[in-house]
XYZ file of C-alpha atoms in Angstrom:
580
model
C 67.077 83.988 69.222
C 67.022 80.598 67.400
C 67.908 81.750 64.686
C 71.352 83.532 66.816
C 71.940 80.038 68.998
C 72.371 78.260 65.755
C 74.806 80.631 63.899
C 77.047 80.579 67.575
C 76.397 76.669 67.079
C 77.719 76.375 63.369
C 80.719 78.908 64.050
C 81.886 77.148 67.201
C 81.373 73.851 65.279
C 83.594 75.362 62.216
C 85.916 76.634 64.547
C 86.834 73.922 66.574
C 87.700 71.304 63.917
C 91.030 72.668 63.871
C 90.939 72.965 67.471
C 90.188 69.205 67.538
C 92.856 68.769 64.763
C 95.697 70.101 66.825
C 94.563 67.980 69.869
C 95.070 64.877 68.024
C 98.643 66.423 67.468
C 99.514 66.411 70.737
C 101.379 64.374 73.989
C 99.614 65.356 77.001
C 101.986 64.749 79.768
C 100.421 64.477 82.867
C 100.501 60.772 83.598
C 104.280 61.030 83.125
C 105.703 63.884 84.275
C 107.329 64.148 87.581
C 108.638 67.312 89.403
C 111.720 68.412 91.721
C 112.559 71.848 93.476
C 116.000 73.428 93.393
C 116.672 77.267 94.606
C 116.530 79.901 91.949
C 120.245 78.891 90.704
C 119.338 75.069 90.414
C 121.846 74.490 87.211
C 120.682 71.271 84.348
C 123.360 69.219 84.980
C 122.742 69.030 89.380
C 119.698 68.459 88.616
C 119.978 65.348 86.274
C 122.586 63.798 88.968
C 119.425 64.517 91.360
C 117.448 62.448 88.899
C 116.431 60.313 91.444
C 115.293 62.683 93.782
C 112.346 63.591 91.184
C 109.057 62.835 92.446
C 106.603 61.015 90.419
C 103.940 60.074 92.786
C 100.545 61.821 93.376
C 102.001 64.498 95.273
C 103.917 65.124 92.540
C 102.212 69.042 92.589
C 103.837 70.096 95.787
C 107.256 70.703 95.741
C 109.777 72.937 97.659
C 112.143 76.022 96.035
C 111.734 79.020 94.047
C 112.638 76.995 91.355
C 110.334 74.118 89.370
C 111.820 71.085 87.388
C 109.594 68.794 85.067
C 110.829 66.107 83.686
C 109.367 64.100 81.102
C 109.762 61.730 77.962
C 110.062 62.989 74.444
C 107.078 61.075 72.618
C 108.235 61.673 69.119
C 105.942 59.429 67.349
C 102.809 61.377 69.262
C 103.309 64.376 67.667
C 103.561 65.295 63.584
C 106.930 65.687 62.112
C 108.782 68.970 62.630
C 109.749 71.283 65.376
C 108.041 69.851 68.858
C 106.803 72.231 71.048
C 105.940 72.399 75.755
C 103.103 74.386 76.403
C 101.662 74.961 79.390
C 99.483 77.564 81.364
C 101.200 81.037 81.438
C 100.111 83.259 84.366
C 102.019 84.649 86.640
C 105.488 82.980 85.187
C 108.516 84.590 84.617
C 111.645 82.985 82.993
C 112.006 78.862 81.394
C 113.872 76.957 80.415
C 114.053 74.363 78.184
C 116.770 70.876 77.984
C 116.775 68.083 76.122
C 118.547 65.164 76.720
C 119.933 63.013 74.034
C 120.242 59.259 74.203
C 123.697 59.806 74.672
C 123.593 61.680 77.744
C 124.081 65.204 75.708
C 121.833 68.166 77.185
C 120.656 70.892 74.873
C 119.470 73.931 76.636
C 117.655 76.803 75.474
C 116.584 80.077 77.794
C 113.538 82.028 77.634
C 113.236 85.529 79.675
C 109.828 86.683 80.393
C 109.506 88.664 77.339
C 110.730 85.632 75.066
C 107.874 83.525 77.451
C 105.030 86.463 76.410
C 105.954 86.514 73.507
C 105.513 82.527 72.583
C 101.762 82.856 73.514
C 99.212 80.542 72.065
C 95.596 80.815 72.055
C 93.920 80.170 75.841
C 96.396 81.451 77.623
C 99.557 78.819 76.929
C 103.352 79.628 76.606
C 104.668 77.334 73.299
C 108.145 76.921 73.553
C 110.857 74.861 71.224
C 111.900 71.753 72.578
C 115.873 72.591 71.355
C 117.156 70.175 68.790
C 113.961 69.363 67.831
C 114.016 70.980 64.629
C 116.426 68.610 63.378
C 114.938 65.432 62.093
C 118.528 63.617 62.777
C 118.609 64.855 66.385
C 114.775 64.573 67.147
C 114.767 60.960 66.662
C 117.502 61.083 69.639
C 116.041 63.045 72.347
C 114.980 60.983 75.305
C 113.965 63.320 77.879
C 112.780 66.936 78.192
C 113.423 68.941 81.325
C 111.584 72.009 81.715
C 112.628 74.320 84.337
C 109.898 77.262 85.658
C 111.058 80.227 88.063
C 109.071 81.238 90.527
C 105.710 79.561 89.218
C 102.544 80.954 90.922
C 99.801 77.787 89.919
C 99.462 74.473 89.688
C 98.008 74.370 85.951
C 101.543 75.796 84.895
C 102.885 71.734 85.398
C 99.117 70.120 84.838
C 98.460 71.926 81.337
C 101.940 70.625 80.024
C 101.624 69.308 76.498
C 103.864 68.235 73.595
C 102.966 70.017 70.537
C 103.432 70.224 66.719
C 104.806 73.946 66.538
C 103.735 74.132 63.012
C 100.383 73.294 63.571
C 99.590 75.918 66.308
C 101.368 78.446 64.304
C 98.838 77.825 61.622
C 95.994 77.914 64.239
C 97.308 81.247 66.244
C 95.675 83.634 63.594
C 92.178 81.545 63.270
C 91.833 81.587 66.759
C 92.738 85.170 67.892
C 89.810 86.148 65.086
C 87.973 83.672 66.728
C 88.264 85.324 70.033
C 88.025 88.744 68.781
C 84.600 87.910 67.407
C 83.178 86.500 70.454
C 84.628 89.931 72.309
C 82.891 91.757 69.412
C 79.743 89.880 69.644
C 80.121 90.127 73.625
C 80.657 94.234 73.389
C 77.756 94.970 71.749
C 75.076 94.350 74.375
C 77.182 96.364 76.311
C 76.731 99.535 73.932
C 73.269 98.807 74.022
C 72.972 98.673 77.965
C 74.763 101.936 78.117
C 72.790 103.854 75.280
C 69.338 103.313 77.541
C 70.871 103.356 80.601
C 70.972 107.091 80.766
C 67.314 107.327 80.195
C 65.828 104.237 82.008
C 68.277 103.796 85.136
C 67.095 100.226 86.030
C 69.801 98.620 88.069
C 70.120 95.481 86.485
C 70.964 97.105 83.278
C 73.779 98.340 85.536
C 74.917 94.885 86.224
C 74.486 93.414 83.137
C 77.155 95.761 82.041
C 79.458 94.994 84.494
C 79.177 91.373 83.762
C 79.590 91.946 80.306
C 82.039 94.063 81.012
C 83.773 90.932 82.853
C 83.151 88.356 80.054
C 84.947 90.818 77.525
C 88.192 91.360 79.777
C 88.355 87.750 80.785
C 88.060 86.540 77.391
C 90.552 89.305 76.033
C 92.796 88.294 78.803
C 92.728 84.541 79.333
C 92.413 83.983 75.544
C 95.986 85.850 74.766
C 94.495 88.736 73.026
C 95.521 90.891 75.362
C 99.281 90.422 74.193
C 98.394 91.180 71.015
C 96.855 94.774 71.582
C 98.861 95.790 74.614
C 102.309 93.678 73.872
C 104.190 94.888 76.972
C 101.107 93.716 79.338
C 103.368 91.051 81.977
C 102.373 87.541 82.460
C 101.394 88.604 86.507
C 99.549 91.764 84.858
C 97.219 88.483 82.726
C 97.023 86.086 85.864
C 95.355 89.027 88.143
C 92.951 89.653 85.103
C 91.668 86.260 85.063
C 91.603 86.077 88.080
C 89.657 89.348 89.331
C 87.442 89.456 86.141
C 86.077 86.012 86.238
C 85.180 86.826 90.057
C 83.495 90.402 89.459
C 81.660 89.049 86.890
C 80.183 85.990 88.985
C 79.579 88.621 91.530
C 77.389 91.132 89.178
C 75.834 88.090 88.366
C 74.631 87.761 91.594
C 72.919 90.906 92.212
C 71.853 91.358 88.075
C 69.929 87.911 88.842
C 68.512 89.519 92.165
C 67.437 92.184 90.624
C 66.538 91.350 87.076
C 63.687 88.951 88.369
C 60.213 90.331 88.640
C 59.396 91.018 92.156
C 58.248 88.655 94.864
C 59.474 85.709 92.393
C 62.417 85.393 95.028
C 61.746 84.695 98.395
C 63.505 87.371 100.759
C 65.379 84.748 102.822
C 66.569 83.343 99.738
C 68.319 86.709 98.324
C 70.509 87.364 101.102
C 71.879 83.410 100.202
C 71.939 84.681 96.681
C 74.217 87.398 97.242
C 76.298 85.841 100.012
C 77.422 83.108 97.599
C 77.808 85.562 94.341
C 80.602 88.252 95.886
C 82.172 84.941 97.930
C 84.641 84.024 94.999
C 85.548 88.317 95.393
C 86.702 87.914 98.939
C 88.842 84.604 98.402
C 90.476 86.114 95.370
C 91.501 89.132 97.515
C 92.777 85.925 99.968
C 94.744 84.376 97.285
C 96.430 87.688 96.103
C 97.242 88.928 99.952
C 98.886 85.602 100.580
C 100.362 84.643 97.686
C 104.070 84.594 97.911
C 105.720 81.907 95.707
C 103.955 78.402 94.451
C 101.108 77.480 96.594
C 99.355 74.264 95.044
C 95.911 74.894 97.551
C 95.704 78.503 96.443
C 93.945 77.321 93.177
C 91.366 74.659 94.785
C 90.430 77.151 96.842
C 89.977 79.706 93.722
C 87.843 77.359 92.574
C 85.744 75.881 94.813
C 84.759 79.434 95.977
C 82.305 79.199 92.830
C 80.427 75.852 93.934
C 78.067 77.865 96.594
C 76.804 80.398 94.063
C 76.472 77.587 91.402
C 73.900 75.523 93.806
C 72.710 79.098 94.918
C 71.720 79.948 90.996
C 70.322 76.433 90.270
C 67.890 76.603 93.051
C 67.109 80.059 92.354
C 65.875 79.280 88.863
C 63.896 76.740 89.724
C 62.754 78.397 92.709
C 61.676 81.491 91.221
C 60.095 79.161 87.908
C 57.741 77.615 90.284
C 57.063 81.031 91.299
C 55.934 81.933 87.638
C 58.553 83.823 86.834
C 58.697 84.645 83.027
C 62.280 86.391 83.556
C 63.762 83.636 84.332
C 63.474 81.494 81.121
C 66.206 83.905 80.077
C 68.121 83.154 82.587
C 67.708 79.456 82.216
C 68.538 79.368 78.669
C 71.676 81.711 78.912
C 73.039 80.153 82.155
C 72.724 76.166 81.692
C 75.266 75.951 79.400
C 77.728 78.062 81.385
C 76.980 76.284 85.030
C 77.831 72.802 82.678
C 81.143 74.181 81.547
C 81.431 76.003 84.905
C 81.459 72.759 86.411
C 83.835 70.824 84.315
C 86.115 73.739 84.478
C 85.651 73.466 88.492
C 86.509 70.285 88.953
C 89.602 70.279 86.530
C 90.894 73.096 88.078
C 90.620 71.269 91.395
C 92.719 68.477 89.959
C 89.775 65.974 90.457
C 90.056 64.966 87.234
C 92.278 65.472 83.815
C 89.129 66.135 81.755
C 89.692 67.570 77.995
C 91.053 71.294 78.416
C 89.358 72.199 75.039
C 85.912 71.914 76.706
C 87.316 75.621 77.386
C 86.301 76.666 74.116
C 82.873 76.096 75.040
C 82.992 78.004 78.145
C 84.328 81.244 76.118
C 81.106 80.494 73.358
C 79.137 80.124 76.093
C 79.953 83.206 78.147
C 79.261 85.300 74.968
C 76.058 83.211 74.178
C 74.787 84.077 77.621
C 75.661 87.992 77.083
C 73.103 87.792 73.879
C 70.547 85.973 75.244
C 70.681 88.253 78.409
C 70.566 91.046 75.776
C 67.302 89.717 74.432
C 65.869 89.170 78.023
C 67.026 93.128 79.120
C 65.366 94.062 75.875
C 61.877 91.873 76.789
C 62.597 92.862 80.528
C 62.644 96.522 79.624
C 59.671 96.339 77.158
C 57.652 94.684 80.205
C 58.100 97.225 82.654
C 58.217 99.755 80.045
C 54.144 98.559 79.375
C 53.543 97.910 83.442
C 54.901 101.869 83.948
C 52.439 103.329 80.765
C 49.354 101.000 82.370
C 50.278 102.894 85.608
C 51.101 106.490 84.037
C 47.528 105.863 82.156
C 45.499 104.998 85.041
C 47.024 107.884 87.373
C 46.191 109.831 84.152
C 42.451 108.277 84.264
C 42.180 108.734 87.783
C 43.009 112.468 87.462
C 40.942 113.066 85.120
C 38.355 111.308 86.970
C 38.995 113.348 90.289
C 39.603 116.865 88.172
C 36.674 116.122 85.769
C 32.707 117.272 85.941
C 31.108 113.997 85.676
C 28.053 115.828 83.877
C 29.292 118.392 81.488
C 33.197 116.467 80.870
C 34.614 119.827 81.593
C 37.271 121.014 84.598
C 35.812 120.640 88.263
C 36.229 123.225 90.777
C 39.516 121.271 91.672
C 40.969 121.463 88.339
C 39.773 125.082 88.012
C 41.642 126.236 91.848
C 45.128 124.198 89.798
C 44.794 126.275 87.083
C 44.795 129.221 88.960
C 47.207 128.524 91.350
C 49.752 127.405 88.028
C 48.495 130.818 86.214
C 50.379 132.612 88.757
C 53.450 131.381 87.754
C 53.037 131.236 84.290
C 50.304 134.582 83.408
C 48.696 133.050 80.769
C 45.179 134.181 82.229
C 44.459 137.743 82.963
C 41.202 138.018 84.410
C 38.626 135.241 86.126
C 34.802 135.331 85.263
C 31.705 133.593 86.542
C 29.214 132.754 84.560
C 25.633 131.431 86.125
C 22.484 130.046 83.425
C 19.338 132.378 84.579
C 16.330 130.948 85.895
C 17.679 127.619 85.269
C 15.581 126.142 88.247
C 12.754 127.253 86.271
C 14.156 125.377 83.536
C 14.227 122.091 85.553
C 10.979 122.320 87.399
C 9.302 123.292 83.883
C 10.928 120.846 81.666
C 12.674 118.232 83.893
C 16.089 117.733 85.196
C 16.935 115.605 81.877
C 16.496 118.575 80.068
C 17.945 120.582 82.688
C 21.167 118.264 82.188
C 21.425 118.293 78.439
C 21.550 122.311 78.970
C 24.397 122.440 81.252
C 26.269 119.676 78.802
C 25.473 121.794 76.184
C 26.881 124.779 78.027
C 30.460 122.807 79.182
C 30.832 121.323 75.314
C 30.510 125.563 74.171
C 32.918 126.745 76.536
C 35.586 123.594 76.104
C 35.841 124.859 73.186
C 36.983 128.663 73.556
C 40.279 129.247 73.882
C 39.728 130.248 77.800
C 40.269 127.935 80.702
C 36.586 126.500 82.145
C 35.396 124.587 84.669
C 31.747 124.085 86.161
C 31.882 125.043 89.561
C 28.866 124.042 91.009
C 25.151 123.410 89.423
C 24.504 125.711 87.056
C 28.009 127.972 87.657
C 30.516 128.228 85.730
C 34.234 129.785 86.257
C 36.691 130.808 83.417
C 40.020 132.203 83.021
C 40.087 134.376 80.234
C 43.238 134.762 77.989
C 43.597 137.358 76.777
C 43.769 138.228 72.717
C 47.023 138.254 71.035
C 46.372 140.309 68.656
C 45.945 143.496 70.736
C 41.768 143.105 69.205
C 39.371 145.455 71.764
C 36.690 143.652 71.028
C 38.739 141.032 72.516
C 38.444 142.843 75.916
C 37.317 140.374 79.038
C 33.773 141.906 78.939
C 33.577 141.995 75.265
C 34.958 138.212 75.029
C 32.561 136.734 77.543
C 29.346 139.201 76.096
C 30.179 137.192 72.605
C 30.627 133.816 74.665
C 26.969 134.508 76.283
C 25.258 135.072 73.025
C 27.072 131.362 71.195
C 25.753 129.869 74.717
C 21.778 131.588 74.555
C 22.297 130.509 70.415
C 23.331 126.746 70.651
C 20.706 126.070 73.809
C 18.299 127.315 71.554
C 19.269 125.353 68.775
C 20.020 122.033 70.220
C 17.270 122.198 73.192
C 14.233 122.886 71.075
C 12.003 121.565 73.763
C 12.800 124.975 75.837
C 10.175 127.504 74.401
C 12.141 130.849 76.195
C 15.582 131.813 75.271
C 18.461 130.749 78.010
C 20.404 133.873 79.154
C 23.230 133.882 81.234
C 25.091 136.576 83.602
C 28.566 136.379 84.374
C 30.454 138.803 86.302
C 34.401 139.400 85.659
C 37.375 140.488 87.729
C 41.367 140.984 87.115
C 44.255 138.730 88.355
C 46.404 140.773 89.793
C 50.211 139.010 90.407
C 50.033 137.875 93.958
C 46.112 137.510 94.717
C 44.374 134.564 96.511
C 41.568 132.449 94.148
C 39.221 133.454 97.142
C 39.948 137.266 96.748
C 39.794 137.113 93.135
C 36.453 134.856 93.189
C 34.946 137.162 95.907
C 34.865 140.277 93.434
C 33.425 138.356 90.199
C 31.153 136.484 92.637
C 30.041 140.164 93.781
C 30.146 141.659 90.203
C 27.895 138.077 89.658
C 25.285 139.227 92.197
C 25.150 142.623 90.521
C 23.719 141.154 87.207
C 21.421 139.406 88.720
C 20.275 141.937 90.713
C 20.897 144.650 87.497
C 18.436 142.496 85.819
C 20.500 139.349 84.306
C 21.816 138.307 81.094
C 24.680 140.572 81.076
C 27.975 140.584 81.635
C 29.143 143.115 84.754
C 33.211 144.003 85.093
C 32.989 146.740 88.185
C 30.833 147.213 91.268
C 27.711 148.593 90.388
C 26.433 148.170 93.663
C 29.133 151.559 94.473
C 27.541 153.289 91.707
C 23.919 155.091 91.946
C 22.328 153.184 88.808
C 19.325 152.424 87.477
C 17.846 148.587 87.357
C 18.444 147.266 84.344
C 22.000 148.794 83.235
C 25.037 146.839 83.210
C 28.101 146.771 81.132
C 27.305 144.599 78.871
C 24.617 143.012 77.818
C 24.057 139.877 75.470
C-alpha cells in the first residue's frame, strides 16, 4: 500500500508541474471583474453606454436578467504572448459571447453557440474561449477591456472561475491531462471489477456500496474532468452539470451506509448510526431541491449545494475516532483513505461557498485523492473480507466440532445412535443402504467382570476402529451394540449378500480382539441379526425386526449372524443362518 501511495504521489507530482506551469500563465479575474444583467437580447453596444450601471461591489454575484455581462480588463502583460484566452466553469451554460474593446472605443465580437462552448472544453470542467483580436500581436497590445456575455447561466462559479489564459499553453496541456484523468478513472475502475467478481459469491453489503461509490468517483471524475465530451461528444453542458452534481451526492451517500456497514460490529454506537446516515443521503435530498427549483441563475443554490456536505463531514470525523477508541481495526482504512479527501473536501467547501478565492488547482488533489481512497478501500474490502472470511471458517469449524462432538461415541470415535437415526432417515432419500443389522459382543459382561472394564473398553474401541473401516455405515448404539447399514456390493458378488457380508465382518472382529487383546484367554464372538429397508419404513420398524432376528441368535446359541425369524420356524438350538 506504501509502495501504491507513493507511485499516486510521484505521478500527481509529475503531473501537476505543468498544471502549476499554466497557472503562472494566467490573470485570475475575480478582484476585478464586475457584472450587469440585460434580457436575453441585451446587444454590446447598450450595454457599454450602461457601463456605469455595472456593479463592482461585493454583491457583484447577484444580478437580475436572463442574460449575464462581465466586464473586465485585458492584462496583457499577465499572460504569455499569443492568442489570450476566458475560461470559466461550464455547467449548465448555453451560448457566449465574447467583445473586446480597443483603446479606441472599437468592439470586436465573436459568438459561441452551445456546441462551439462544448466544444472549447479544457480539463476540469472549463469553457476556453478566444478573446477576438487577440491573435494579433498589433491589436492585442490595444485591447482595453473584455466583455463576456453568458445566457441563461445556472451557477455562480461560471463568473468566479473566470481566468485569462495563454491558449497555447492549455492546448499543449489538454492531451496530458485527459490521459491524466483517464488513468485515475482506470485506476478507480478496477476495484470496481474486483467488488463485482466476489460479490456474486460473498454478498456482503458493503461490497455493495463500495461499488456504488466507486461507481460515483468514476462518473464524477469522467464528467467534471471533461472526459465525458471526449467519449460521448454530443453529451450537453446541462447533461455534465446534473452529473456532477448527482454523482458527487450518491457517492457521499454510499459512503454513508458503506462506512456503517463496513465497520466491525458494535464499534459504532447505535445512536450514533442513525446520525451517520441522516447526514450521508442529506446532500441527496438538497440536490433534488436545487434541481426542482432551479429556474434561471440563483447565486444561493450553490452555498446550499455545498454546505449540505459539512454535517456528514463532522459526522465521519467523529465516527472514526469514535469507533478507533472502540478498537476498531477497520477503520485505519478508513482513516488513511478518507483524511485526505475530508482536507480537499473542505477547501473545495468553502470555495464553493465563496468564503474564500483559494487556489482552484487544489482540485487536482481532490480527483487523486478520490481515486487514492477507492485503492486503499480496495485493500481494506480485501483485509475486511479475509477477516470475516477466517471469523466464518472458525465458526463453520466449531459447528463442525460440535457436531461431531454431539453425533460422535466418545469411547469407540465411531457414529452415535444420533448420527446412526440421520443416516437412516437421509438413506431414504438417497438408497445407498439396503438392509440395517445389529450387531451385539457375546458375554461381554463376562468380559468386564473377568478382566476389567479397561479391558472391556479397549474391546469395544477395537470393535468401532474394525467396523469404521468397512465400507458400511456404523454406529455404537448403546454398550456393547452396534447398528450398521449395509451397502450393498457393486459388483453383483453373492458372497457379498447382507448375511454373508456381516458373517465375514464377525470373523475380522473375533480375529483382531484376539490379536490386539491378548490378555482375553476365550475368543470374542459376536451375533448380529439383519433386516431389509424397505422404501417408506420407520427406523423403529426396521430396528424392531433385526432387534428380534438379534434375540434369535442369542437365544439360537450366539455368534451367528440371523436374517429371518427363527422364532416362526420349528428349529433346533443351535442353527442359525450363519455362523462365524
Amino acid at each position: 500500500m506504501r509502495i501504491l501511495a507513493t507511485f499516486l504521489a510521484l505521478l500527481g507530482f509529475c503531473l501537476m508541474l505543468p498544471v502549476s506551469g499554466a497557472t503562472a500563465a494566467s490573470a485570475p479575474l475575480t478582484d476585478d471583474l464586475c457584472t450587469f444583467g440585460t434580457g436575453p437580447n441585451g446587444k454590446i453596444a447598450d450595454v457599454i453606454a450602461a457601463s456605469e450601471k455595472f456593479n463592482c461591489s461585493d454583491s457583484k454575484y447577484d444580478f437580475a436578467g436572463s442574460k449575464l455581462w462581465a466586464k473586465f480588463p485585458f492584462k496583457a502583460d499577465a499572460v504569455p504572448p499569443g492568442t489570450v484566452e476566458i475560461q470559466g466553469d461550464n455547467n449548465g451554460l448555453t451560448s457566449i459571447s465574447v467583445h473586446a474593446q480597443l483603446t479606441d472605443n472599437s468592439i470586436i465580437s465573436s459568438y459561441f453557440s452551445e456546441r462551439q462552448v462544448i466544444d472549447s472544453w479544457r480539463p476540469k470542467g472549463l469553457y476556453g474561449l478566444p478573446v477576438p483580436g487577440s491573435e494579433d500581436p498589433a491589436i492585442r497590445d490595444r485591447i482595453e477591456t473584455v466583455y463576456v456575455s453568458l445566457d441563461n447561466p445556472r451557477v455562480v462559479s461560471s463568473i468566479t472561475l473566470m481566468e485569462l489564459k495563454s491558449k497555447q499553453k492549455w492546448d499543449d496541456l489538454k492531451l496530458p491531462l485527459s490521459a491524466m484523468f483517464a488513468l485515475l478513472c482506470g485506476m478507480a475502475i478496477m476495484p470496481l471489477i474486483y467488488n463485482a467478481f466476489f460479490y456474486g459469491a460473498l454478498r456482503y453489503s458493503f461490497m455493495l456500496w463500495h461499488s456504488i461509490m466507486i461507481a460515483g468517483t468514476v462518473v464524477y471524475t469522467f464528467s467534471s474532468s471533461g472526459l465525458i465530451f471526449l467519449v460521448f461528444p454530443e453529451t450537453s453542458l446541462m447533461t455534465k452539470f446534473l452529473l456532477n452534481y448527482w454523482t458527487l451526492a450518491l457517492c457521499i451517500a454510499a459512503s454513508g451506509f458503506f462506512l456503517d456497514r463496513f465497520v466491525e460490529s458494535g464499534k459504532i454506537a447505535k445512536w450514533l448510526r442513525p446520525v451517520l446516515l441522516i447526514s450521508a443521503v442529506l446532500p441527496v435530498f438538497v440536490t433534488a431541491y436545487i434541481f426542482y427549483s432551479l429556474d434561471g441563475y440563483d447565486n444561493n443554490l450553490r452555498n446550499y449545494y455545498h454546505a449540505s456536505f459539512i454535517p456528514y463531514l463532522i459526522a465521519v470525523l467523529y465516527t472514526m475516532g469514535h469507533a478507533l477508541r472502540r478498537g476498531s481495526k477497520a477503520i485505519w482504512f478508513q482513516i488513511a483513505a478518507w483524511t485526505p479527501i475530508i482536507a480537499f473536501s473542505a477547501d473545495r467547501i468553502a470555495r464553493g461557498m465563496d468564503l474564500y478565492i483559494g487556489i482552484p488547482e487544489l482540485d487536482y488533489g481532490l480527483y487523486f485523492a478520490l481515486v487514492l481512497e477507492t485503492i486503499i478501500l480496495a485493500f481494506g474490502v480485501a483485509n475486511r473480507i479475509m477477516r470475516l472470511r477466517l471469523r466464518h471458517e472458525h465458526t463453520l469449524r466449531e459447528q463442525v466440532e460440535l457436531t461431531l462432538l454431539a453425533e460422535t461415541d466418545g469411547l469407540t470415535a465411531i457414529s452415535n445412535r444420533r448420527a446412526f437415526e440421520k443416516a437412516f432417515k437421509q438413506n431414504l432419500i438417497e438408497r445407498r443402504y439396503g438392509h440395517l443389522a445389529i450387531l451385539d459382543i457375546d458375554f461381554f459382561k463376562q468380559v468386564n467382570d473377568q478382566y476389567g472394564h479397561e479391558i472391556g473398553d479397549e474391546v469395544l474401541r477395537i470393535v468401532g476402529r474394525e467396523l469404521s473401516s468397512t465400507r458400511h455405515f456404523a454406529a455404537r448404539i448403546g454398550g456393547e451394540e452396534f447398528a450398521l447399514l449395509i451397502r450393498p456390493d457393486e459388483r453383483g458378488n453373492r458372497k457379498g449378500n447382507p448375511s454373508s457380508e456381516l458373517t465375514r465382518i464377525c470373523e475380522i472382529l473375533i480375529r483382531s480382539v484376539d490379536t490386539n487383546v491378548p490378555e482375553i484367554q476365550q475368543p470374542v464372538t459376536f451375533s448380529a441379526g439383519v433386516a431389509s429397508i424397505p422404501r417408506r419404513a420407520s427406523l423403529r420398524a426396521v430396528m424392531a425386526i433385526a432387534d428380534r432376528r438379534l434375540y434369535d441368535a442369542k437365544n439360537n446359541g450366539r455368534n451367528q449372524v440371523v436374517s429371518f425369524d427363527l422364532s416362526k420356524l420349528s428349529t433346533n438350538p443351535g442353527t442359525g443362518t450363519a455362523a462365524a
